């Protein structure tokens, strides 16, 4: 067989050789130990928290070592492509604090190892494909889907390993005449690897997270290029990660079954292998059982949904770090104020088996992180979130920034800040009563109290409220009003003989709170009244007394 002739017959337009590519993509000039990693999504526009887990691993490895983190779009399967999908992915990762040094951008490429969209790298792949044909390491296969089906059915019947290999590989040793006949007839072909592996061979492989694993050698003549001349994942992975000088491939463990094929590819292509980190999958508890996240069943794990709920980027990253490294929490407790990027992240502490996503823990972290925001940060983050997801609230906040900041400053600062807000989507129900237009009576006045009694308390309080009184005087006045309206000012005394009173001072406070905020639970009432201001506070109380 004249392989050179066959190579030119199959790829007449390719005039480049691997050496040209090696020159165009030279080894990177980076300091010793610097890692080069990539995030390589399909342009579906959809990314979930499992993807973020991988992306953060990539990002930490690169940036912690002074290396490069790049974005490559794996768009060789147009069926999976969604209009604007690339922009959605870039935008979402950016919002969650994951930034790339180079790679695909919404309007092109940034960096000298591109193009970073696989669909634009046809010539690169075909250069290597042609070279493999030239060396007798790849061959065209003209099998139709029906031929392949027939092979599969027979293999099933004979209980053999399915796939295109050995005696089933009809085109592996076809002669030039038969190949030319098919080409002349215009029949499409795929390019296959002429595998040199043997069924049953095995060897050890070192994965940085999984440790030493047993690999069964590949012996299937897998497809390298599809009939449109574009590779699918495998061949593109080897060529791109070699030329883009990736040092560490971080990917989901679901790729492990393809690893034997990839190892063979790197060998036949003469490439040095990168290090591999096959990450555990992110799992959730469903009815007490752990299972993989599912796009269909778990919309709350889509990053877009997560974002719309208003988890701040720093919370998500903080939580991801607890999933990524088992010793992160210990470090965090010892270093509550350092940025997470100061943590010495290591693949050695990554779990080789599934890691469980725990929403309760995430929410807990979120409450803590938000409670530590300064008022200024809380204000700017809230407005940024609300502009997109609650424009009415954003307008109210920005119309009077000082008022909004005063609301957001309640219980903030100090040693034990209040943890009332878990996500930005809690803001509306947290703050709505401060705005007359959003005020609603969420909780009714309990009907165990006579309306007349409540009215009497509220009217008296509205008459007497004095904004200049300090916290102690303010409470003393509530007690005094309780006493004068038949409520017991002292809780202990009240509990000893409740039948002697209309209620207690706690009930009086509750009436005022219900009138002011429309609810039974609210932030500190003294603070609330000072933010609302005298006029608004008194008119709300008076209005409620009249309406009852
Ligand atoms: N495009 C592949 C995916 O979306 C990337 C896997 C990898 O990172 O190599 O699963």
Tab-separated table of C-alpha atoms in Angstrom, residues 272-503:
chain	number	residue	atom	x	y	z
A	272	UNK	CA	3.809	13.865	25.435
A	273	UNK	CA	0.836	13.142	27.661
A	274	UNK	CA	-0.544	15.807	29.945
A	275	UNK	CA	-1.337	14.936	33.546
A	276	UNK	CA	-4.918	13.873	34.099
A	277	UNK	CA	-7.279	14.795	36.904
A	278	UNK	CA	-10.523	12.907	36.590
A	279	UNK	CA	-12.799	14.619	39.051
A	280	UNK	CA	-15.437	12.954	41.142
A	281	UNK	CA	-18.972	13.790	40.195
A	282	UNK	CA	-21.044	16.178	42.200
A	283	UNK	CA	-23.919	14.259	43.752
A	284	UNK	CA	-27.112	15.205	45.508
A	285	UNK	CA	-29.282	13.440	48.009
A	286	UNK	CA	-32.582	12.381	46.548
A	287	UNK	CA	-34.950	10.565	48.872
A	288	UNK	CA	-32.013	9.609	51.056
A	289	UNK	CA	-30.047	8.223	48.111
A	290	UNK	CA	-27.032	9.831	46.462
A	291	UNK	CA	-27.296	10.419	42.761
A	292	UNK	CA	-25.619	12.360	39.972
A	293	UNK	CA	-26.910	15.823	39.192
A	294	UNK	CA	-29.303	15.792	36.304
A	295	UNK	CA	-29.965	18.645	33.924
A	296	UNK	CA	-33.619	17.694	33.705
A	297	UNK	CA	-34.386	16.879	37.338
A	298	UNK	CA	-32.240	19.488	39.045
A	299	UNK	CA	-32.810	22.894	37.475
A	300	UNK	CA	-31.618	24.498	40.713
A	301	UNK	CA	-28.097	23.290	39.905
A	302	UNK	CA	-27.927	25.231	36.642
A	303	UNK	CA	-25.633	28.151	37.282
A	304	UNK	CA	-28.081	30.551	35.679
A	305	UNK	CA	-30.798	29.521	38.116
A	306	UNK	CA	-28.400	29.683	40.976
A	307	UNK	CA	-27.377	33.150	39.917
A	308	UNK	CA	-30.942	34.348	39.584
A	309	UNK	CA	-31.604	33.281	43.148
A	310	UNK	CA	-28.858	35.629	44.190
A	311	UNK	CA	-26.039	33.603	45.669
A	312	UNK	CA	-23.078	35.993	45.691
A	313	UNK	CA	-20.089	34.808	43.651
A	314	UNK	CA	-17.882	34.665	46.727
A	315	UNK	CA	-20.328	32.309	48.437
A	316	UNK	CA	-20.404	29.857	45.581
A	317	UNK	CA	-16.638	29.845	45.273
A	318	UNK	CA	-16.263	29.517	49.018
A	319	UNK	CA	-18.624	26.550	49.059
A	320	UNK	CA	-16.937	24.970	46.040
A	321	UNK	CA	-13.641	25.173	47.889
A	322	UNK	CA	-15.128	23.152	50.751
A	323	UNK	CA	-16.131	20.499	48.211
A	324	UNK	CA	-12.777	20.579	46.462
A	325	UNK	CA	-10.429	20.317	49.417
A	326	UNK	CA	-11.326	18.540	52.621
A	327	UNK	CA	-9.057	20.814	54.680
A	328	UNK	CA	-10.471	24.090	53.374
A	329	UNK	CA	-12.923	24.574	56.233
A	330	UNK	CA	-10.237	24.135	58.832
A	331	UNK	CA	-8.147	26.724	57.014
A	332	UNK	CA	-11.134	29.048	56.756
A	333	UNK	CA	-11.793	28.849	60.493
A	334	UNK	CA	-8.203	29.794	61.166
A	335	UNK	CA	-8.254	32.550	58.535
A	336	UNK	CA	-11.759	34.048	58.484
A	337	UNK	CA	-10.711	37.227	56.697
A	338	UNK	CA	-8.357	36.025	53.972
A	339	UNK	CA	-9.548	35.654	50.375
A	340	UNK	CA	-10.078	32.023	49.359
A	341	UNK	CA	-7.288	32.456	46.799
A	342	UNK	CA	-4.780	32.463	49.669
A	343	UNK	CA	-5.712	28.881	50.494
A	344	UNK	CA	-3.050	26.413	49.286
A	345	UNK	CA	-5.275	24.321	47.028
A	346	UNK	CA	-3.949	20.876	46.175
A	347	UNK	CA	-5.246	18.013	44.055
A	348	UNK	CA	-3.994	15.669	46.759
A	349	UNK	CA	-6.921	16.648	48.946
A	350	UNK	CA	-9.546	16.159	46.265
A	351	UNK	CA	-11.974	13.368	46.865
A	352	UNK	CA	-11.572	10.483	44.404
A	353	UNK	CA	-15.193	9.456	44.909
A	354	UNK	CA	-18.391	11.468	44.526
A	355	UNK	CA	-18.829	14.616	46.552
A	356	UNK	CA	-22.182	15.532	47.943
A	357	UNK	CA	-23.709	18.910	47.311
A	358	UNK	CA	-25.348	20.112	50.494
A	359	UNK	CA	-27.737	23.023	50.055
A	360	UNK	CA	-28.129	23.556	53.812
A	361	UNK	CA	-24.418	24.016	54.192
A	362	UNK	CA	-24.253	26.291	51.196
A	363	UNK	CA	-27.054	28.429	52.639
A	364	UNK	CA	-25.297	28.580	55.938
A	365	UNK	CA	-22.108	29.803	54.277
A	366	UNK	CA	-24.142	32.273	52.281
A	367	UNK	CA	-25.758	33.771	55.383
A	368	UNK	CA	-22.375	34.098	57.044
A	369	UNK	CA	-20.643	35.641	54.052
A	370	UNK	CA	-23.489	38.099	53.433
A	371	UNK	CA	-23.638	39.048	57.104
A	372	UNK	CA	-19.962	40.057	56.850
A	373	UNK	CA	-20.451	42.340	53.843
A	374	UNK	CA	-19.975	46.031	54.584
A	375	UNK	CA	-23.082	48.145	54.074
A	376	UNK	CA	-21.547	49.651	50.931
A	377	UNK	CA	-20.837	46.234	49.439
A	378	UNK	CA	-24.236	44.952	50.428
A	379	UNK	CA	-25.844	47.928	48.751
A	380	UNK	CA	-23.885	47.670	45.498
A	381	UNK	CA	-24.288	43.874	45.256
A	382	UNK	CA	-27.990	44.073	46.010
A	383	UNK	CA	-28.578	46.750	43.404
A	384	UNK	CA	-26.574	44.825	40.818
A	385	UNK	CA	-28.617	41.694	41.434
A	386	UNK	CA	-31.941	43.530	41.643
A	387	UNK	CA	-31.356	45.450	38.390
A	388	UNK	CA	-31.554	42.108	36.629
A	389	UNK	CA	-34.052	40.177	38.722
A	390	UNK	CA	-36.164	42.669	40.675
A	391	UNK	CA	-36.090	46.000	38.823
A	392	UNK	CA	-38.786	47.505	41.004
A	393	UNK	CA	-36.673	46.955	44.092
A	394	UNK	CA	-33.580	48.236	42.288
A	395	UNK	CA	-35.439	51.444	41.420
A	396	UNK	CA	-36.538	51.902	45.026
A	397	UNK	CA	-33.020	51.318	46.321
A	398	UNK	CA	-31.347	53.643	43.848
A	399	UNK	CA	-33.974	56.393	44.187
A	400	UNK	CA	-32.821	56.899	47.750
A	401	UNK	CA	-29.436	55.234	48.349
A	402	UNK	CA	-29.072	56.520	51.910
A	403	UNK	CA	-32.435	55.080	52.878
A	404	UNK	CA	-31.564	51.739	51.254
A	405	UNK	CA	-28.165	51.655	52.941
A	406	UNK	CA	-29.760	52.381	56.305
A	407	UNK	CA	-32.091	49.394	55.776
A	408	UNK	CA	-29.203	47.163	54.776
A	409	UNK	CA	-27.068	48.287	57.669
A	410	UNK	CA	-29.415	46.909	60.341
A	411	UNK	CA	-27.525	44.372	62.430
A	412	UNK	CA	-24.418	44.699	60.246
A	413	UNK	CA	-20.943	45.200	61.686
A	414	UNK	CA	-19.923	44.201	65.174
A	415	UNK	CA	-18.837	40.809	66.402
A	416	UNK	CA	-22.099	38.983	65.812
A	417	UNK	CA	-23.729	40.360	62.694
A	418	UNK	CA	-27.305	39.301	61.975
A	419	UNK	CA	-27.809	36.500	59.484
A	420	UNK	CA	-31.236	37.379	58.072
A	421	UNK	CA	-30.391	37.216	54.399
A	422	UNK	CA	-29.348	34.014	52.649
A	423	UNK	CA	-29.603	35.096	49.020
A	424	UNK	CA	-30.380	38.363	47.280
A	425	UNK	CA	-33.820	37.065	46.342
A	426	UNK	CA	-34.628	37.292	50.080
A	427	UNK	CA	-34.180	41.042	49.898
A	428	UNK	CA	-37.670	41.887	48.808
A	429	UNK	CA	-39.366	40.110	51.650
A	430	UNK	CA	-36.720	41.445	54.008
A	431	UNK	CA	-37.070	45.079	53.001
A	432	UNK	CA	-40.461	45.532	51.344
A	433	UNK	CA	-42.228	47.047	54.374
A	434	UNK	CA	-39.810	49.957	54.394
A	435	UNK	CA	-41.439	51.171	51.193
A	436	UNK	CA	-45.050	52.381	51.370
A	437	UNK	CA	-45.751	51.097	47.866
A	438	UNK	CA	-44.693	47.557	48.803
A	439	UNK	CA	-46.182	47.439	52.289
A	440	UNK	CA	-48.628	44.594	52.859
A	441	UNK	CA	-50.138	43.231	56.040
A	442	UNK	CA	-48.507	39.795	55.857
A	443	UNK	CA	-49.527	38.624	59.323
A	444	UNK	CA	-52.935	39.498	60.777
A	445	UNK	CA	-53.478	40.841	64.295
A	446	UNK	CA	-54.263	37.801	66.461
A	447	UNK	CA	-57.990	37.778	67.153
A	448	UNK	CA	-57.584	36.765	70.801
A	449	UNK	CA	-57.193	40.499	71.478
A	450	UNK	CA	-60.168	42.829	71.330
A	451	UNK	CA	-59.884	45.287	68.450
A	452	UNK	CA	-60.701	48.134	70.823
A	453	UNK	CA	-57.760	47.197	73.007
A	454	UNK	CA	-55.314	47.107	70.090
A	455	UNK	CA	-56.648	50.415	68.828
A	456	UNK	CA	-56.191	51.974	72.247
A	457	UNK	CA	-52.556	50.813	72.442
A	458	UNK	CA	-51.699	51.959	68.945
A	459	UNK	CA	-53.369	55.381	69.290
A	460	UNK	CA	-51.653	56.063	72.569
A	461	UNK	CA	-48.316	55.059	71.151
A	462	UNK	CA	-48.774	57.199	68.060
A	463	UNK	CA	-49.583	60.180	70.297
A	464	UNK	CA	-46.584	59.698	72.504
A	465	UNK	CA	-43.829	58.403	70.192
A	466	UNK	CA	-40.781	60.608	70.556
A	467	UNK	CA	-38.002	59.972	68.070
A	468	UNK	CA	-35.348	61.579	70.252
A	469	UNK	CA	-35.662	58.954	72.972
A	470	UNK	CA	-32.780	56.516	73.245
A	471	UNK	CA	-33.231	52.764	73.185
A	472	UNK	CA	-33.874	52.478	76.939
A	473	UNK	CA	-36.328	55.328	77.061
A	474	UNK	CA	-38.025	53.982	73.960
A	475	UNK	CA	-38.625	50.639	75.621
A	476	UNK	CA	-39.597	52.243	78.911
A	477	UNK	CA	-42.346	54.071	77.028
A	478	UNK	CA	-43.689	50.852	75.549
A	479	UNK	CA	-43.777	49.395	79.060
A	480	UNK	CA	-45.540	52.418	80.386
A	481	UNK	CA	-48.157	52.246	77.662
A	482	UNK	CA	-48.606	48.558	78.442
A	483	UNK	CA	-49.229	49.378	82.056
A	484	UNK	CA	-51.717	52.100	81.283
A	485	UNK	CA	-53.724	49.914	78.897
A	486	UNK	CA	-54.030	46.837	81.123
A	487	UNK	CA	-51.038	44.853	79.810
A	488	UNK	CA	-48.410	43.586	82.208
A	489	UNK	CA	-45.078	45.429	81.748
A	490	UNK	CA	-43.070	42.645	83.353
A	491	UNK	CA	-42.876	39.233	81.727
A	492	UNK	CA	-42.206	37.320	84.935
A	493	UNK	CA	-45.164	38.837	86.713
A	494	UNK	CA	-47.326	38.222	83.710
A	495	UNK	CA	-46.396	34.552	83.508
A	496	UNK	CA	-47.214	34.122	87.201
A	497	UNK	CA	-50.766	35.400	86.759
A	498	UNK	CA	-51.758	35.974	83.120
A	499	UNK	CA	-55.479	36.098	83.960
A	500	UNK	CA	-54.975	39.442	85.689
A	501	UNK	CA	-53.970	41.212	82.435
A	502	UNK	CA	-55.151	41.880	78.877
A	503	UNK	CA	-51.745	40.555	77.816
